[in-house]
XYZ file of N, CA, C and O in Angstrom:
752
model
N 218.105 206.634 77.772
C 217.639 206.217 79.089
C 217.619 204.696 79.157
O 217.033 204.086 78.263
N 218.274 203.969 80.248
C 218.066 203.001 80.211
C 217.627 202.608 81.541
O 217.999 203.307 82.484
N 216.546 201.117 81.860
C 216.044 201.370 82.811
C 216.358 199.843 83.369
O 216.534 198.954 82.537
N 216.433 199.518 84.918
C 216.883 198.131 85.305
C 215.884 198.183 86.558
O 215.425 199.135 87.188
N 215.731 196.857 86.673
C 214.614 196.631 88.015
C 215.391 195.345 88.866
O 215.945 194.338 88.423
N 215.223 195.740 90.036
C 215.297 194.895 91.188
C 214.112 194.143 91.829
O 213.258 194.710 92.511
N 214.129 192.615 91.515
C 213.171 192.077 92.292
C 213.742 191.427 93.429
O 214.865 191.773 93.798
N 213.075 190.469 94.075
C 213.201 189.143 95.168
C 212.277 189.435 96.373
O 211.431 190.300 96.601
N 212.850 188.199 97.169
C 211.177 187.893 98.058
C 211.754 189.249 98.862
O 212.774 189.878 98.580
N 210.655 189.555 100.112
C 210.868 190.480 101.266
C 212.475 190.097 101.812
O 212.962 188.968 101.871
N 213.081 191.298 102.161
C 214.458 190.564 102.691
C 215.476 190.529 102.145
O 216.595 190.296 102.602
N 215.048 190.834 100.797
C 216.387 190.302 99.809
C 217.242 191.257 99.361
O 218.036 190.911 98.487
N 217.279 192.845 99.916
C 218.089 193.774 99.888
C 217.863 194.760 98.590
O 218.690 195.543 98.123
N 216.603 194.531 98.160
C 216.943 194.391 97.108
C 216.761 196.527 96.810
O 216.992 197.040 95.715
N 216.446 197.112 97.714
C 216.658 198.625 98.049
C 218.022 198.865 98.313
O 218.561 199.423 97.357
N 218.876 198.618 99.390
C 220.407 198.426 99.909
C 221.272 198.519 97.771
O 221.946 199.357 97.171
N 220.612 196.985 97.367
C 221.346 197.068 96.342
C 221.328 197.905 94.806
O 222.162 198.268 93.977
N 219.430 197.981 95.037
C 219.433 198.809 94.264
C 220.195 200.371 94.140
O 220.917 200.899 93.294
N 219.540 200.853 95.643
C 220.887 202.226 95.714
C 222.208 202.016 95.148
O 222.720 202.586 94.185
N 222.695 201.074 95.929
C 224.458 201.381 95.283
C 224.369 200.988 94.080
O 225.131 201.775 93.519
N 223.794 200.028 92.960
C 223.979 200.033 91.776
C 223.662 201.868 90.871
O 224.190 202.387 89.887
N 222.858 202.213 91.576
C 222.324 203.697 90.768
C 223.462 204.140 91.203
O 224.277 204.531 90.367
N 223.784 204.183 92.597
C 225.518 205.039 92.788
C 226.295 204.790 92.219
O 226.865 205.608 91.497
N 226.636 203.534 92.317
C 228.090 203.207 91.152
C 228.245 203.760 89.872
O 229.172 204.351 89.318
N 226.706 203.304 89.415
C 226.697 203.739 87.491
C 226.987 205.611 87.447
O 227.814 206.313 86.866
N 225.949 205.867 88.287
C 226.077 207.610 88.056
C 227.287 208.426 87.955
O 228.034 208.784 88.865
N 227.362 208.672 86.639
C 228.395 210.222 86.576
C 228.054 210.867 85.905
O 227.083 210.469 85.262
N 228.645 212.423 85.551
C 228.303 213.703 85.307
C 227.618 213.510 83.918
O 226.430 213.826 83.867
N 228.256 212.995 82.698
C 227.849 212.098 81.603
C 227.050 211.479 81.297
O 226.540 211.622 80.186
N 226.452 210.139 82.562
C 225.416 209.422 82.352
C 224.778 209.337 83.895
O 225.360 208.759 84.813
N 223.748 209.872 84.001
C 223.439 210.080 85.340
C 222.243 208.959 85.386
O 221.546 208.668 84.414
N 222.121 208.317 86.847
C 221.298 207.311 87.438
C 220.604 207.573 88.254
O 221.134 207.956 89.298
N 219.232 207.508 88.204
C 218.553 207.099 89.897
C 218.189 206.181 90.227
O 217.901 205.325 89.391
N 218.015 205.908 91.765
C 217.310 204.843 92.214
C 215.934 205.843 92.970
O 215.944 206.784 93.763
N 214.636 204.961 92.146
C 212.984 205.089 92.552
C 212.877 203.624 92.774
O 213.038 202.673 92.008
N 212.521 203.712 94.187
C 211.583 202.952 95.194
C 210.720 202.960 95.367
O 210.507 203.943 96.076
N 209.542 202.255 95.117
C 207.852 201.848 95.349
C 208.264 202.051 96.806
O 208.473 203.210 97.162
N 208.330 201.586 97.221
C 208.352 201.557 98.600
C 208.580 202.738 99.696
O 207.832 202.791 100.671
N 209.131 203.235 99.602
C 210.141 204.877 99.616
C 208.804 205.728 99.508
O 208.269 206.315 100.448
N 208.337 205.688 98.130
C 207.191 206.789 97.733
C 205.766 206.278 98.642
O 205.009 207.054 99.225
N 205.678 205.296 98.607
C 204.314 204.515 99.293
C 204.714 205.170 100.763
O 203.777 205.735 101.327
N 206.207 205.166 101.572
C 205.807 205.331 102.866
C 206.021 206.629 103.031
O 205.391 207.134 103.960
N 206.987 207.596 102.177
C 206.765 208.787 102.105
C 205.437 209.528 102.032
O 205.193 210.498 102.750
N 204.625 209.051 101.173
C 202.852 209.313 100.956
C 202.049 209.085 101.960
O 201.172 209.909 102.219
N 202.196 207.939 102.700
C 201.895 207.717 103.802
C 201.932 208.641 105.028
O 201.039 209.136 105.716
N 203.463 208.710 105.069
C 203.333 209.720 106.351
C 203.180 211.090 106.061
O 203.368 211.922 106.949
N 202.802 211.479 104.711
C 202.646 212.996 104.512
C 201.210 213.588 104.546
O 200.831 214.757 104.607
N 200.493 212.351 104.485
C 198.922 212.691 104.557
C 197.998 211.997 105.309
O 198.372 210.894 105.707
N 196.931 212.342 105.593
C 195.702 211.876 106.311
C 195.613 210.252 106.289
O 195.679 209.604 105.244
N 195.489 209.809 107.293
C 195.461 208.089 107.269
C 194.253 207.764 107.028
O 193.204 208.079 107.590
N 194.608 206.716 105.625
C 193.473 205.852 105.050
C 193.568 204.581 105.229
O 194.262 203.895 105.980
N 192.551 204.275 104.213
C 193.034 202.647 104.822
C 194.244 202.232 103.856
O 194.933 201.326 104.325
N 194.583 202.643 102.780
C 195.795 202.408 102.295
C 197.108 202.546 103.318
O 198.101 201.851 103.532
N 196.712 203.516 103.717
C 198.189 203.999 104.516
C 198.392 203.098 105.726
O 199.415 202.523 106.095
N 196.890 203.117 106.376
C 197.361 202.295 107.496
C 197.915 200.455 106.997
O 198.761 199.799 107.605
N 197.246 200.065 105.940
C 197.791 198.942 105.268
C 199.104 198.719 104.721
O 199.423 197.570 104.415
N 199.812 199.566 104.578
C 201.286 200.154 104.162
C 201.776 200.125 105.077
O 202.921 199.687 104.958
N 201.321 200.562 106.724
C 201.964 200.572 107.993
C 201.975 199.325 108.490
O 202.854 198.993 109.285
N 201.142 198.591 108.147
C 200.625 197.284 108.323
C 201.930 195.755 107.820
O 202.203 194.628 108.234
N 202.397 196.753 106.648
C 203.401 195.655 105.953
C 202.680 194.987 104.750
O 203.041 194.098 103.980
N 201.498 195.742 104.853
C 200.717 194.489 103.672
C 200.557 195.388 101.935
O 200.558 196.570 101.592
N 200.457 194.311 101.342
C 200.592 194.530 99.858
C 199.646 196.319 99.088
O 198.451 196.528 99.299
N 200.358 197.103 98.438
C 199.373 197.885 98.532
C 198.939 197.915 97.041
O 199.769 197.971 96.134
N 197.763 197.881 96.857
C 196.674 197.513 95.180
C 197.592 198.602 93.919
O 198.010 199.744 93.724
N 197.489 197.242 93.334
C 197.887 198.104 91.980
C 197.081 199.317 91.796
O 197.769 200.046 91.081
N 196.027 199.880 92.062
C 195.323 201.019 91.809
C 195.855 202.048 92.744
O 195.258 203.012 93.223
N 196.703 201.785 92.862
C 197.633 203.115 94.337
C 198.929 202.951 93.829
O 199.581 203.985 93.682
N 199.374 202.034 93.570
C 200.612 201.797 93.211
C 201.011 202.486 91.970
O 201.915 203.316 91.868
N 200.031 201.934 90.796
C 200.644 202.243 89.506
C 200.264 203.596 89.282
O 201.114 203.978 88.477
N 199.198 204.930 89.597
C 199.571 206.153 89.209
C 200.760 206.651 89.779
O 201.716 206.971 89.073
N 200.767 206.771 91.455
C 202.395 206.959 91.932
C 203.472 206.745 90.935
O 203.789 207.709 90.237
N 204.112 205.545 90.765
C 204.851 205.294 90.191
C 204.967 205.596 88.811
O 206.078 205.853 88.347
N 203.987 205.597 88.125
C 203.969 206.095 86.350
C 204.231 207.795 86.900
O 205.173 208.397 86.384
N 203.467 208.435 87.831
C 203.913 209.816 87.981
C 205.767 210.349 88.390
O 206.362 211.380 88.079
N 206.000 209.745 88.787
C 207.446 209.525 88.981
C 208.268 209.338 88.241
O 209.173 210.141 88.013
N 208.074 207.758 87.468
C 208.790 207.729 86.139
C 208.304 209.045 85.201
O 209.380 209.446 84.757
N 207.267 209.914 84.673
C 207.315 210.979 83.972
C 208.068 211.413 84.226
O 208.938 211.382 83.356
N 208.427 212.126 85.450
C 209.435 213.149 85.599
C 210.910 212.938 84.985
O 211.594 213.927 84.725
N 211.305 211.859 84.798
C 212.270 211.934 83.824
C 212.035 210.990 82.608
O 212.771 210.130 82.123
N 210.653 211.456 82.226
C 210.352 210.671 80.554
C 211.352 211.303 79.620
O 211.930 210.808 78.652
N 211.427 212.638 80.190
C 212.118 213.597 78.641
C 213.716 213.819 78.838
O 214.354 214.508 78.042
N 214.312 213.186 79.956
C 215.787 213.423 80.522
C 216.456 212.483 80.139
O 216.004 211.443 79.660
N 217.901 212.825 80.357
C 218.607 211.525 79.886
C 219.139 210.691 80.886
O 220.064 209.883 80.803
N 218.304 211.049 82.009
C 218.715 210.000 83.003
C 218.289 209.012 83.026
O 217.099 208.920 82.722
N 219.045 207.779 83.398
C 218.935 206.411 83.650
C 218.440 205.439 84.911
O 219.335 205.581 85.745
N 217.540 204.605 85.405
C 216.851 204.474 86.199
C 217.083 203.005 87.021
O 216.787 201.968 86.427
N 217.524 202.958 88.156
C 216.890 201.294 88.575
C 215.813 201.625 89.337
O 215.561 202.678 89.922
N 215.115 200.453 89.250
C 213.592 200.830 89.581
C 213.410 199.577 91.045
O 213.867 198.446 90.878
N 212.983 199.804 91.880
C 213.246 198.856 92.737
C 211.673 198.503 93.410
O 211.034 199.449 93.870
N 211.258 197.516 93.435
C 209.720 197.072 93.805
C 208.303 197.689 92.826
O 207.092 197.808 93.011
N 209.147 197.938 91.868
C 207.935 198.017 90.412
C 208.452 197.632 89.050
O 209.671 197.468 88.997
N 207.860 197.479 88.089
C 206.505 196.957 88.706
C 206.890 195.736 88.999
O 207.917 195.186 88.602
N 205.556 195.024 90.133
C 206.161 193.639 91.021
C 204.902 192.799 90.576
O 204.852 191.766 91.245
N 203.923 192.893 89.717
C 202.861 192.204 89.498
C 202.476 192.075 87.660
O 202.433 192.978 86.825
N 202.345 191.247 87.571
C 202.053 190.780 85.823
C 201.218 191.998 85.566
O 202.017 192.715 84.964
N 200.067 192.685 85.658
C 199.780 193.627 85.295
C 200.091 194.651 85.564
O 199.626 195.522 84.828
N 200.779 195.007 86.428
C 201.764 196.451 86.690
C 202.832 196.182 85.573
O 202.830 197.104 84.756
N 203.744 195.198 85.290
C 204.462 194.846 84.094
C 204.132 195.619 82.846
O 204.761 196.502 82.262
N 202.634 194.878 82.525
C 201.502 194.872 81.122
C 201.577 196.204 81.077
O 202.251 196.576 80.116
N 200.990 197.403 81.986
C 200.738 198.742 82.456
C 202.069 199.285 82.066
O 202.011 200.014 81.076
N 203.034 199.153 82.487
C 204.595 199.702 82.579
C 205.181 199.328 80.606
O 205.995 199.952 79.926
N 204.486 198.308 80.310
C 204.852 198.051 78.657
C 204.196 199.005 77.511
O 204.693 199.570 76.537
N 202.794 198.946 78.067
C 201.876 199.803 77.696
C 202.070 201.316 77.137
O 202.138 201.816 76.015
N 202.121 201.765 78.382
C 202.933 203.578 78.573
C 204.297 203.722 78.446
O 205.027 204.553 78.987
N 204.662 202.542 77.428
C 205.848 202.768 76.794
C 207.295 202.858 77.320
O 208.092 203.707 76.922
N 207.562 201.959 78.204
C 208.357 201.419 79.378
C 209.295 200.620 79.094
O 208.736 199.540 79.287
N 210.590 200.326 78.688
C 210.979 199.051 78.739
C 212.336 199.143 79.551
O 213.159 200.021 79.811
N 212.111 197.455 79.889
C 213.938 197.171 80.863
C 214.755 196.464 79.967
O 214.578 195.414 79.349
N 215.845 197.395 80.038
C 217.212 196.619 79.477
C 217.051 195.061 80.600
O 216.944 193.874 80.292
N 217.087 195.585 81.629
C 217.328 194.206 82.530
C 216.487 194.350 84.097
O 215.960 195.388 84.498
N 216.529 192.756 84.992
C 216.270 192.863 85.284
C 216.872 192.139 86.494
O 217.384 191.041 86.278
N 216.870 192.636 87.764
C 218.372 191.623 88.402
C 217.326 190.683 89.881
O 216.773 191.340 90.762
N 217.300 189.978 89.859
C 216.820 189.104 90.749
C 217.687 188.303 92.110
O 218.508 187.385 92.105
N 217.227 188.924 92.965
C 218.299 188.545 94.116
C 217.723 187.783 94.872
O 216.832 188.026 95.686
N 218.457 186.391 94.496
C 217.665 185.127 95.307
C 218.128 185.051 96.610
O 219.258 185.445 96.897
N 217.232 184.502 97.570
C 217.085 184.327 98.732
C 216.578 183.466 99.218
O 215.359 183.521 99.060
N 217.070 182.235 100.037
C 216.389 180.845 100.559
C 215.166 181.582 101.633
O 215.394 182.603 102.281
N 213.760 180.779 101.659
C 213.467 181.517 102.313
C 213.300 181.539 104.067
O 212.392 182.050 104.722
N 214.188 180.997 104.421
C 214.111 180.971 105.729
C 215.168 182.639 106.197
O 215.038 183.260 107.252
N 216.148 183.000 105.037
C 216.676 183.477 105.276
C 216.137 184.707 104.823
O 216.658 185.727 105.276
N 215.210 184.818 104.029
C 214.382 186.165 103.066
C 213.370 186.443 105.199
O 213.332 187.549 105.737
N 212.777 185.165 105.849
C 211.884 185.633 106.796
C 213.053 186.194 108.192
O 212.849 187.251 108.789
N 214.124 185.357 108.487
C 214.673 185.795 109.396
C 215.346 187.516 109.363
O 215.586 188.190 110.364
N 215.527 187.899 108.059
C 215.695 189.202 107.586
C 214.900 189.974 107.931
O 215.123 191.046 108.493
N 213.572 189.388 107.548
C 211.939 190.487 107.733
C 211.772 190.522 109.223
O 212.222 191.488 109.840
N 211.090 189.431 109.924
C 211.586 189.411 111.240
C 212.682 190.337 111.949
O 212.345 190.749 113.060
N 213.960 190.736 111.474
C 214.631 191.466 112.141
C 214.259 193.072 112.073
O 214.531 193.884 112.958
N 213.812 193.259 111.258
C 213.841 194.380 110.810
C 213.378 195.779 111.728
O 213.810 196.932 111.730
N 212.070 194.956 112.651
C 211.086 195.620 113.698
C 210.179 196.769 112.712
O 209.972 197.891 113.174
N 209.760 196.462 111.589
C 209.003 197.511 110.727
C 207.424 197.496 111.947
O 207.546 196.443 112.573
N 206.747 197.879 112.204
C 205.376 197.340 112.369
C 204.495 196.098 111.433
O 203.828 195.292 112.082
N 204.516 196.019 110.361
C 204.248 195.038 110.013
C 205.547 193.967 109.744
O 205.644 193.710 108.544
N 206.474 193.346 110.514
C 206.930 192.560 110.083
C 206.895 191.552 110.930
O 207.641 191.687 111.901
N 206.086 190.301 110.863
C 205.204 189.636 111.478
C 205.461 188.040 110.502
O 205.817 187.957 109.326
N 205.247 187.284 111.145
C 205.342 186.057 110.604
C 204.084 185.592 109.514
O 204.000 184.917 108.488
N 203.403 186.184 110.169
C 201.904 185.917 108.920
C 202.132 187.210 107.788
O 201.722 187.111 106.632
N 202.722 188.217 108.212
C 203.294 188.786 106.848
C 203.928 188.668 106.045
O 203.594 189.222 104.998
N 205.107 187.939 106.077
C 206.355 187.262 106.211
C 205.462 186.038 104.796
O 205.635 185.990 103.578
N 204.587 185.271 105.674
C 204.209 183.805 104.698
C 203.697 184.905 103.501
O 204.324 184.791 102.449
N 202.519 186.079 103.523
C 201.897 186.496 102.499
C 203.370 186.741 101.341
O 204.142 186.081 100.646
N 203.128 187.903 101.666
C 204.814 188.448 100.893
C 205.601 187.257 100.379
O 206.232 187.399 99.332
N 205.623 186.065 101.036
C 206.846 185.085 100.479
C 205.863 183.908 99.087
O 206.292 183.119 98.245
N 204.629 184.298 99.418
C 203.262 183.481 98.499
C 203.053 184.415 97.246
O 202.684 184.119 96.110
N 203.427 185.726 97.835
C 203.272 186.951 96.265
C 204.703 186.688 95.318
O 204.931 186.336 94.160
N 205.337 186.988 96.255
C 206.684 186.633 95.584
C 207.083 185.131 94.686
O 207.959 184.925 93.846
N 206.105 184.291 95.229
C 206.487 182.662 94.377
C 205.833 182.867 93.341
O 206.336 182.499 92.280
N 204.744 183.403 93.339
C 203.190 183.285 92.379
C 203.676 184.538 91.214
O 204.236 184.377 90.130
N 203.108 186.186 92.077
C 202.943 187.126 91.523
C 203.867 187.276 90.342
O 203.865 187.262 89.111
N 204.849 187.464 91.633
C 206.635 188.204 90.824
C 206.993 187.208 89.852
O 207.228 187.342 88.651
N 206.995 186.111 90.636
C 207.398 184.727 89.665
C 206.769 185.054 87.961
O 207.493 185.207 86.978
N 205.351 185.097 87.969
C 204.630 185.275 86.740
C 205.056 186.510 85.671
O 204.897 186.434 84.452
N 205.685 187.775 86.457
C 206.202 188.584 86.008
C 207.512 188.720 85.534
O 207.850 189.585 84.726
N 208.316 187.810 86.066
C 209.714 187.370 85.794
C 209.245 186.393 84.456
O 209.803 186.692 83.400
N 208.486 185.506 84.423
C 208.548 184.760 83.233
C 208.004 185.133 81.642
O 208.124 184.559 80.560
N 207.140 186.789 82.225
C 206.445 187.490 81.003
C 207.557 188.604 80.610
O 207.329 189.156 79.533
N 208.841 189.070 81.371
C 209.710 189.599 80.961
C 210.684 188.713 80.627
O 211.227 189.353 79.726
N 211.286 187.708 80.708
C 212.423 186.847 80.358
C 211.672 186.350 78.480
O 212.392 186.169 77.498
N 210.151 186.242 78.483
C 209.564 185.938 77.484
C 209.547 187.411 76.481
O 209.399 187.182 75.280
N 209.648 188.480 76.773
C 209.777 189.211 76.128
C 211.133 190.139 75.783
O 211.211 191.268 75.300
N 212.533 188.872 76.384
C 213.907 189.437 75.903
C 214.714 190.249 76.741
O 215.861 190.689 76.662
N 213.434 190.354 77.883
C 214.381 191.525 79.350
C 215.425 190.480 79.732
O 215.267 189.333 80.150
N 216.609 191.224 79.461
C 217.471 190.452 80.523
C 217.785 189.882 81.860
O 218.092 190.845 82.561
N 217.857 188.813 82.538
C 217.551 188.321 83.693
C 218.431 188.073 84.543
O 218.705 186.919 84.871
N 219.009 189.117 85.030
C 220.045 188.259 85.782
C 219.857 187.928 87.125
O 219.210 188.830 87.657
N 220.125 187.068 87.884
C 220.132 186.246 88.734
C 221.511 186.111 90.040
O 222.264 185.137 90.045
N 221.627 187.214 91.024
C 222.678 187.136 92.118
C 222.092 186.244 93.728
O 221.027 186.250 94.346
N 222.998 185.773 93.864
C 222.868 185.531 95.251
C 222.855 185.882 96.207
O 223.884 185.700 96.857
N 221.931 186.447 96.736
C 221.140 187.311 97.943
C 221.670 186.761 99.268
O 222.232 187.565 100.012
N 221.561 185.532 99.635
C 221.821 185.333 100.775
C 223.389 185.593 101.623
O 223.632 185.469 102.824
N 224.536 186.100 100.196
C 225.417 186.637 101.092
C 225.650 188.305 101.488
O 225.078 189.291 101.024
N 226.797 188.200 102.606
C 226.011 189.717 102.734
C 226.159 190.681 102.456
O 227.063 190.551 101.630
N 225.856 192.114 102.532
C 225.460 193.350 102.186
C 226.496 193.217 100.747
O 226.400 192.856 99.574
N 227.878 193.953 102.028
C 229.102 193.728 101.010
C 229.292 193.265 99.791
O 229.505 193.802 98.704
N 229.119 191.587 100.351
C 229.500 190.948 98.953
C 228.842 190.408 97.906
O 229.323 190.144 96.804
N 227.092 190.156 98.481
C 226.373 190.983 97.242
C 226.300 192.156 96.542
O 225.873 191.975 95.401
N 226.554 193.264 96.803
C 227.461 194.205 96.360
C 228.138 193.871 95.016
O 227.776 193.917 93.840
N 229.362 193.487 95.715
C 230.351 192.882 94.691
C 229.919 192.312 93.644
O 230.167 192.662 92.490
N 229.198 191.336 94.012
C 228.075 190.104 92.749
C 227.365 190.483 92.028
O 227.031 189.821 91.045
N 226.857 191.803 92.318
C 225.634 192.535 91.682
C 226.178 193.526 90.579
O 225.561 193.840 89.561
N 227.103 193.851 90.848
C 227.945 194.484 90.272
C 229.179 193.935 89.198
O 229.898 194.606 88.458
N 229.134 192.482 89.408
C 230.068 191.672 88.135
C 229.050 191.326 87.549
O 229.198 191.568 86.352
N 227.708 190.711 87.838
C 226.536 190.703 87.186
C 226.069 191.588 86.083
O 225.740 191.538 84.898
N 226.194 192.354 86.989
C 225.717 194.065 85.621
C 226.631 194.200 84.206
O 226.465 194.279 82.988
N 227.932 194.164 85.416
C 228.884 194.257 84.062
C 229.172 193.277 82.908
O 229.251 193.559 81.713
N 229.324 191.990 83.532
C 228.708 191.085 82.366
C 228.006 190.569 81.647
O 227.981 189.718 80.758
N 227.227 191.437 82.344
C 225.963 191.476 81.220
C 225.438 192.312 79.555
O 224.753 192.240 78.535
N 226.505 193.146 80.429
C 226.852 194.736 79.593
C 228.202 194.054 78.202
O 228.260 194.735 77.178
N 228.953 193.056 78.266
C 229.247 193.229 77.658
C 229.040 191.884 76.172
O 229.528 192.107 75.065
């Protein structure tokens, strides 16, 4: 099993790319998924009674590692014992979701970071029309992302995860392309 994570600020595709990287890699031989924090958070959301988590999720705003990390550790179980292979996309996104994810015996071959200037990470969010995508959401998210993620990128690059680094701001397509010579040269 090998496992790869997608970070970058709001905006940065980094779901779009994660999917097609799990598509590309997957065949009958070595099979891939792509698990989304995000995906499961709004799936959970709309499947049950509104809390204040959920409505905070509808909101656009950050949801607590104490919601986040059983979800997601329950998810990754399901293929603890398989030989499938994983990109993991918006987890973990915080130095102690990291710590947590090392802990219960977790590790990333790599980890791909899709930079984004950020005028162009907010004009993205802005388009989007989510309910929370709002300009004061927009600054939070782009303050987690400098600080949080940042801190988590430097406790995995410190512990040998591979880092690679594509350029987000071009588009869909041909980040695509980039993300994908990335991988592979990394691989060899």
């Amino acid at each position: 099993m090998h496992l790869i994570e997608f970070v970058g600020n709001v905006g940065s595709g980094k779901s779009t790319q994660a999917r097609f990287l799990a598509e590309t890699l997957n065949t009958p031989t070595s099979p891939w998924r792509h698990i989304s924090s995000g995906e499961i958070l709004r799936q959970l959301a709309d499947q049950t009674a509104s809390t204040d988590d959920d409505e905070a999720l509808k909101r656009g705003e950050m949801t607590p590692d104490e919601v986040v990390m059983p979800l997601m550790f329950a998810e990754l179980q399901t293929t603890k014992d398989s030989d499938e292979s994983l990109v993991l996309d918006g987890f973990p996104r915080t130095l102690l979701q990291y710590q947590e994810f090392k802990a219960a015996g977790w590790a990333l071959v790599a980890v791909i970071e899709l930079l984004v200037h950020p005028d162009e990470s907010k004009r993205r969010q802005l388009g989007r029309g989510r309910p929370g995508d709002t300009e004061d959401n927009w600054q939070i998210r782009n303050q987690f992302y400098q600080t949080e993620t940042q801190a988590m990128l430097a406790s995995m690059v410190a512990d040998g995860v591979t880092h690679i680094k594509v350029d987000g701001n071009l588009t869909p397509e041909e980040t695509r392309g980039a993300v994908l010579r990335a991988w592979e040269e990394s691989q060899r």
